[in-house]
Amino acid sequence: MGELGVAIESGETRSSETLPAIIRLLQILSCSLAQYVAQARPWASPEQEKALRAVNDLAADQRHYAKRTAELLAVRGARPDRGTFPLEWMSLNDAGLSFAMPRVLEHHRRDIAAIERIVELLNTDREARDLALEVLGNAKAHAELLGAASSHAAS
């Protein structure tokens, strides 16, 4: 058994064995801190609009990929479990963007590492792996944008 309880063996792996990894990808996309912050709509000064736009753009792309991931799961007869946000994030509801932005960037970097592991787990499921690789490329591009924008959020 591999990470996430997914059986990894040489040769063909049935798609049902890769479902836990695909479900985990859906949960990362659906319950990211960027998603939470975008929904919480933190206060941002006019100088922080670029940083807020970077978070909102990431959240929009994640919603797009979450939809595609859920559709893949549905086609395979699996229930798309989107997960839930951690309760401790509720403390960000009254926070400004300058407080939230470094946390979003840190969590996004962790999400990238998790997606990289998922890509490895999906090495025998071409369709799911291609989607996960697309998600990974998009996430890495957003990490660069978030990093550049985070300096604006600090003000």
PDB file of C-alpha atoms in Angstrom:
ATOM      1  CA  MET A   1       0.000   0.000   0.000  1.00  0.00           C
ATOM      2  CA  GLY A   2       1.243   3.426  -0.878  1.00  0.00           C
ATOM      3  CA  GLU A   3       0.549   6.812   0.577  1.00  0.00           C
ATOM      4  CA  LEU A   4      -3.156   7.632   1.089  1.00  0.00           C
ATOM      5  CA  GLY A   5      -3.910   3.925   1.228  1.00  0.00           C
ATOM      6  CA  VAL A   6      -3.590   3.545  -2.527  1.00  0.00           C
ATOM      7  CA  ALA A   7      -2.227   0.230  -3.707  1.00  0.00           C
ATOM      8  CA  ILE A   8       0.796   0.696  -5.909  1.00  0.00           C
ATOM      9  CA  GLU A   9       2.031  -2.234  -7.897  1.00  0.00           C
ATOM     10  CA  SER A  10       3.844  -2.741 -11.143  1.00  0.00           C
ATOM     11  CA  GLY A  11       1.693  -3.025 -14.213  1.00  0.00           C
ATOM     12  CA  GLU A  12      -1.868  -1.813 -14.579  1.00  0.00           C
ATOM     13  CA  THR A  13      -3.630  -0.417 -11.545  1.00  0.00           C
ATOM     14  CA  ARG A  14      -7.404  -0.356 -11.616  1.00  0.00           C
ATOM     15  CA  SER A  15      -8.861   3.133 -11.433  1.00  0.00           C
ATOM     16  CA  SER A  16     -10.667   2.169  -8.215  1.00  0.00           C
ATOM     17  CA  GLU A  17      -7.251   1.886  -6.576  1.00  0.00           C
ATOM     18  CA  THR A  18      -6.402   5.474  -7.505  1.00  0.00           C
ATOM     19  CA  LEU A  19      -9.702   6.923  -6.276  1.00  0.00           C
ATOM     20  CA  PRO A  20      -8.346   7.897  -2.811  1.00  0.00           C
ATOM     21  CA  ALA A  21      -5.637  10.007  -4.461  1.00  0.00           C
ATOM     22  CA  ILE A  22      -8.145  11.677  -6.779  1.00  0.00           C
ATOM     23  CA  ILE A  23     -10.470  12.366  -3.844  1.00  0.00           C
ATOM     24  CA  ARG A  24      -7.551  13.890  -1.932  1.00  0.00           C
ATOM     25  CA  LEU A  25      -6.813  16.134  -4.914  1.00  0.00           C
ATOM     26  CA  LEU A  26     -10.434  17.281  -4.876  1.00  0.00           C
ATOM     27  CA  GLN A  27     -10.206  18.057  -1.156  1.00  0.00           C
ATOM     28  CA  ILE A  28      -7.018  20.079  -1.587  1.00  0.00           C
ATOM     29  CA  LEU A  29      -8.658  22.131  -4.317  1.00  0.00           C
ATOM     30  CA  SER A  30     -11.989  22.559  -2.546  1.00  0.00           C
ATOM     31  CA  CYS A  31     -10.744  23.265   0.976  1.00  0.00           C
ATOM     32  CA  SER A  32      -7.591  25.282   0.473  1.00  0.00           C
ATOM     33  CA  LEU A  33      -6.835  28.293   2.619  1.00  0.00           C
ATOM     34  CA  ALA A  34      -7.040  30.417  -0.527  1.00  0.00           C
ATOM     35  CA  GLN A  35     -10.621  29.197  -1.001  1.00  0.00           C
ATOM     36  CA  TYR A  36     -11.435  30.067   2.599  1.00  0.00           C
ATOM     37  CA  VAL A  37      -9.861  33.531   2.451  1.00  0.00           C
ATOM     38  CA  ALA A  38     -11.565  34.307  -0.854  1.00  0.00           C
ATOM     39  CA  GLN A  39     -14.918  33.445   0.709  1.00  0.00           C
ATOM     40  CA  ALA A  40     -14.136  35.343   3.941  1.00  0.00           C
ATOM     41  CA  ARG A  41     -13.271  38.469   1.929  1.00  0.00           C
ATOM     42  CA  PRO A  42     -10.635  39.985   4.196  1.00  0.00           C
ATOM     43  CA  TRP A  43     -10.201  43.713   4.449  1.00  0.00           C
ATOM     44  CA  ALA A  44      -7.560  44.988   2.055  1.00  0.00           C
ATOM     45  CA  SER A  45      -6.184  48.461   1.554  1.00  0.00           C
ATOM     46  CA  PRO A  46      -6.132  49.874  -1.982  1.00  0.00           C
ATOM     47  CA  GLU A  47      -2.396  49.039  -2.117  1.00  0.00           C
ATOM     48  CA  GLN A  48      -3.218  45.392  -1.416  1.00  0.00           C
ATOM     49  CA  GLU A  49      -5.655  44.944  -4.295  1.00  0.00           C
ATOM     50  CA  LYS A  50      -3.051  43.092  -6.382  1.00  0.00           C
ATOM     51  CA  ALA A  51      -2.498  40.596  -3.559  1.00  0.00           C
ATOM     52  CA  LEU A  52      -6.239  40.147  -3.036  1.00  0.00           C
ATOM     53  CA  ARG A  53      -6.689  39.582  -6.769  1.00  0.00           C
ATOM     54  CA  ALA A  54      -3.915  36.935  -6.675  1.00  0.00           C
ATOM     55  CA  VAL A  55      -5.749  35.032  -3.913  1.00  0.00           C
ATOM     56  CA  ASN A  56      -9.089  35.348  -5.708  1.00  0.00           C
ATOM     57  CA  ASP A  57      -7.573  34.207  -9.015  1.00  0.00           C
ATOM     58  CA  LEU A  58      -6.039  31.158  -7.315  1.00  0.00           C
ATOM     59  CA  ALA A  59      -9.372  30.333  -5.688  1.00  0.00           C
ATOM     60  CA  ALA A  60     -11.158  30.653  -9.045  1.00  0.00           C
ATOM     61  CA  ASP A  61      -8.697  28.285 -10.727  1.00  0.00           C
ATOM     62  CA  GLN A  62      -9.019  25.850  -7.844  1.00  0.00           C
ATOM     63  CA  ARG A  63     -12.815  25.877  -8.211  1.00  0.00           C
ATOM     64  CA  HIS A  64     -12.390  25.146 -11.933  1.00  0.00           C
ATOM     65  CA  TYR A  65     -10.067  22.206 -11.268  1.00  0.00           C
ATOM     66  CA  ALA A  66     -12.212  20.968  -8.381  1.00  0.00           C
ATOM     67  CA  LYS A  67     -15.162  20.804 -10.782  1.00  0.00           C
ATOM     68  CA  ARG A  68     -13.119  18.827 -13.304  1.00  0.00           C
ATOM     69  CA  THR A  69     -11.828  16.500 -10.579  1.00  0.00           C
ATOM     70  CA  ALA A  70     -15.352  15.932  -9.216  1.00  0.00           C
ATOM     71  CA  GLU A  71     -16.558  15.157 -12.735  1.00  0.00           C
ATOM     72  CA  LEU A  72     -13.779  12.575 -13.152  1.00  0.00           C
ATOM     73  CA  LEU A  73     -14.793  10.950  -9.881  1.00  0.00           C
ATOM     74  CA  ALA A  74     -18.472  10.933 -10.854  1.00  0.00           C
ATOM     75  CA  VAL A  75     -17.704   9.297 -14.209  1.00  0.00           C
ATOM     76  CA  ARG A  76     -15.874   6.586 -12.287  1.00  0.00           C
ATOM     77  CA  GLY A  77     -18.831   6.047  -9.985  1.00  0.00           C
ATOM     78  CA  ALA A  78     -17.198   7.580  -6.918  1.00  0.00           C
ATOM     79  CA  ARG A  79     -18.800  10.075  -4.580  1.00  0.00           C
ATOM     80  CA  PRO A  80     -16.935  13.397  -4.835  1.00  0.00           C
ATOM     81  CA  ASP A  81     -16.088  14.147  -1.174  1.00  0.00           C
ATOM     82  CA  ARG A  82     -14.976  17.770  -1.118  1.00  0.00           C
ATOM     83  CA  GLY A  83     -14.058  17.779   2.570  1.00  0.00           C
ATOM     84  CA  THR A  84     -14.471  20.694   4.977  1.00  0.00           C
ATOM     85  CA  PHE A  85     -12.451  23.696   6.067  1.00  0.00           C
ATOM     86  CA  PRO A  86     -10.553  23.364   9.363  1.00  0.00           C
ATOM     87  CA  LEU A  87     -12.333  25.155  12.210  1.00  0.00           C
ATOM     88  CA  GLU A  88      -9.192  27.037  13.233  1.00  0.00           C
ATOM     89  CA  TRP A  89      -9.390  29.056  10.033  1.00  0.00           C
ATOM     90  CA  MET A  90     -12.431  30.846  11.437  1.00  0.00           C
ATOM     91  CA  SER A  91      -9.955  33.095  13.271  1.00  0.00           C
ATOM     92  CA  LEU A  92      -9.194  34.637   9.866  1.00  0.00           C
ATOM     93  CA  ASN A  93     -12.764  35.877   9.452  1.00  0.00           C
ATOM     94  CA  ASP A  94     -11.924  39.186  11.124  1.00  0.00           C
ATOM     95  CA  ALA A  95      -8.340  39.414   9.919  1.00  0.00           C
ATOM     96  CA  GLY A  96      -7.038  41.695   7.250  1.00  0.00           C
ATOM     97  CA  LEU A  97      -5.216  40.543   4.160  1.00  0.00           C
ATOM     98  CA  SER A  98      -1.825  41.496   5.615  1.00  0.00           C
ATOM     99  CA  PHE A  99      -2.377  38.837   8.311  1.00  0.00           C
ATOM    100  CA  ALA A 100      -3.883  36.195   6.014  1.00  0.00           C
ATOM    101  CA  MET A 101      -1.573  36.465   2.998  1.00  0.00           C
ATOM    102  CA  PRO A 102       1.576  34.843   4.467  1.00  0.00           C
ATOM    103  CA  ARG A 103      -0.557  31.964   5.709  1.00  0.00           C
ATOM    104  CA  VAL A 104      -2.169  31.521   2.298  1.00  0.00           C
ATOM    105  CA  LEU A 105       1.254  31.365   0.669  1.00  0.00           C
ATOM    106  CA  GLU A 106       2.562  28.877   3.251  1.00  0.00           C
ATOM    107  CA  HIS A 107      -0.488  26.616   2.907  1.00  0.00           C
ATOM    108  CA  HIS A 108      -0.358  26.844  -0.872  1.00  0.00           C
ATOM    109  CA  ARG A 109       3.235  25.627  -0.852  1.00  0.00           C
ATOM    110  CA  ARG A 110       2.172  22.666   1.303  1.00  0.00           C
ATOM    111  CA  ASP A 111      -0.656  21.969  -1.131  1.00  0.00           C
ATOM    112  CA  ILE A 112       1.843  21.909  -3.996  1.00  0.00           C
ATOM    113  CA  ALA A 113       3.931  19.301  -2.167  1.00  0.00           C
ATOM    114  CA  ALA A 114       0.806  17.208  -1.564  1.00  0.00           C
ATOM    115  CA  ILE A 115      -0.197  17.483  -5.236  1.00  0.00           C
ATOM    116  CA  GLU A 116       3.290  16.350  -6.261  1.00  0.00           C
ATOM    117  CA  ARG A 117       2.821  13.213  -4.134  1.00  0.00           C
ATOM    118  CA  ILE A 118      -0.600  12.652  -5.690  1.00  0.00           C
ATOM    119  CA  VAL A 119       0.888  12.860  -9.188  1.00  0.00           C
ATOM    120  CA  GLU A 120       3.307  10.083  -8.218  1.00  0.00           C
ATOM    121  CA  LEU A 121       0.462   7.957  -6.861  1.00  0.00           C
ATOM    122  CA  LEU A 122      -1.427   8.332 -10.119  1.00  0.00           C
ATOM    123  CA  ASN A 123       1.420   7.098 -12.317  1.00  0.00           C
ATOM    124  CA  THR A 124      -0.677   4.194 -13.641  1.00  0.00           C
ATOM    125  CA  ASP A 125      -3.843   6.217 -14.267  1.00  0.00           C
ATOM    126  CA  ARG A 126      -3.075   8.381 -17.268  1.00  0.00           C
ATOM    127  CA  GLU A 127      -6.281  10.437 -17.265  1.00  0.00           C
ATOM    128  CA  ALA A 128      -6.115  11.265 -13.565  1.00  0.00           C
ATOM    129  CA  ARG A 129      -2.361  11.847 -13.682  1.00  0.00           C
ATOM    130  CA  ASP A 130      -2.706  14.268 -16.616  1.00  0.00           C
ATOM    131  CA  LEU A 131      -5.317  16.243 -14.682  1.00  0.00           C
ATOM    132  CA  ALA A 132      -3.151  16.256 -11.542  1.00  0.00           C
ATOM    133  CA  LEU A 133      -0.135  17.434 -13.576  1.00  0.00           C
ATOM    134  CA  GLU A 134      -2.233  20.257 -15.020  1.00  0.00           C
ATOM    135  CA  VAL A 135      -3.352  21.204 -11.509  1.00  0.00           C
ATOM    136  CA  LEU A 136       0.261  21.081 -10.325  1.00  0.00           C
ATOM    137  CA  GLY A 137       1.484  23.367 -13.106  1.00  0.00           C
ATOM    138  CA  ASN A 138      -1.298  25.838 -12.376  1.00  0.00           C
ATOM    139  CA  ALA A 139      -0.565  25.733  -8.642  1.00  0.00           C
ATOM    140  CA  LYS A 140       3.133  26.416  -9.210  1.00  0.00           C
ATOM    141  CA  ALA A 141       2.319  29.390 -11.444  1.00  0.00           C
ATOM    142  CA  HIS A 142       0.030  30.778  -8.764  1.00  0.00           C
ATOM    143  CA  ALA A 143       2.748  30.300  -6.119  1.00  0.00           C
ATOM    144  CA  GLU A 144       4.953  32.681  -8.074  1.00  0.00           C
ATOM    145  CA  LEU A 145       2.132  35.216  -8.373  1.00  0.00           C
ATOM    146  CA  LEU A 146       1.261  34.897  -4.690  1.00  0.00           C
ATOM    147  CA  GLY A 147       4.900  35.325  -3.699  1.00  0.00           C
ATOM    148  CA  ALA A 148       5.218  38.501  -5.764  1.00  0.00           C
ATOM    149  CA  ALA A 149       1.898  39.832  -4.471  1.00  0.00           C
ATOM    150  CA  SER A 150       2.554  38.992  -0.821  1.00  0.00           C
ATOM    151  CA  SER A 151       5.009  41.878  -0.477  1.00  0.00           C
ATOM    152  CA  HIS A 152       2.135  44.224  -1.422  1.00  0.00           C
ATOM    153  CA  ALA A 153      -0.094  42.632   1.223  1.00  0.00           C
ATOM    154  CA  ALA A 154       2.428  43.311   3.976  1.00  0.00           C
ATOM    155  CA  SER A 155       1.819  47.053   3.763  1.00  0.00           C
TER     156      SER A 155
END
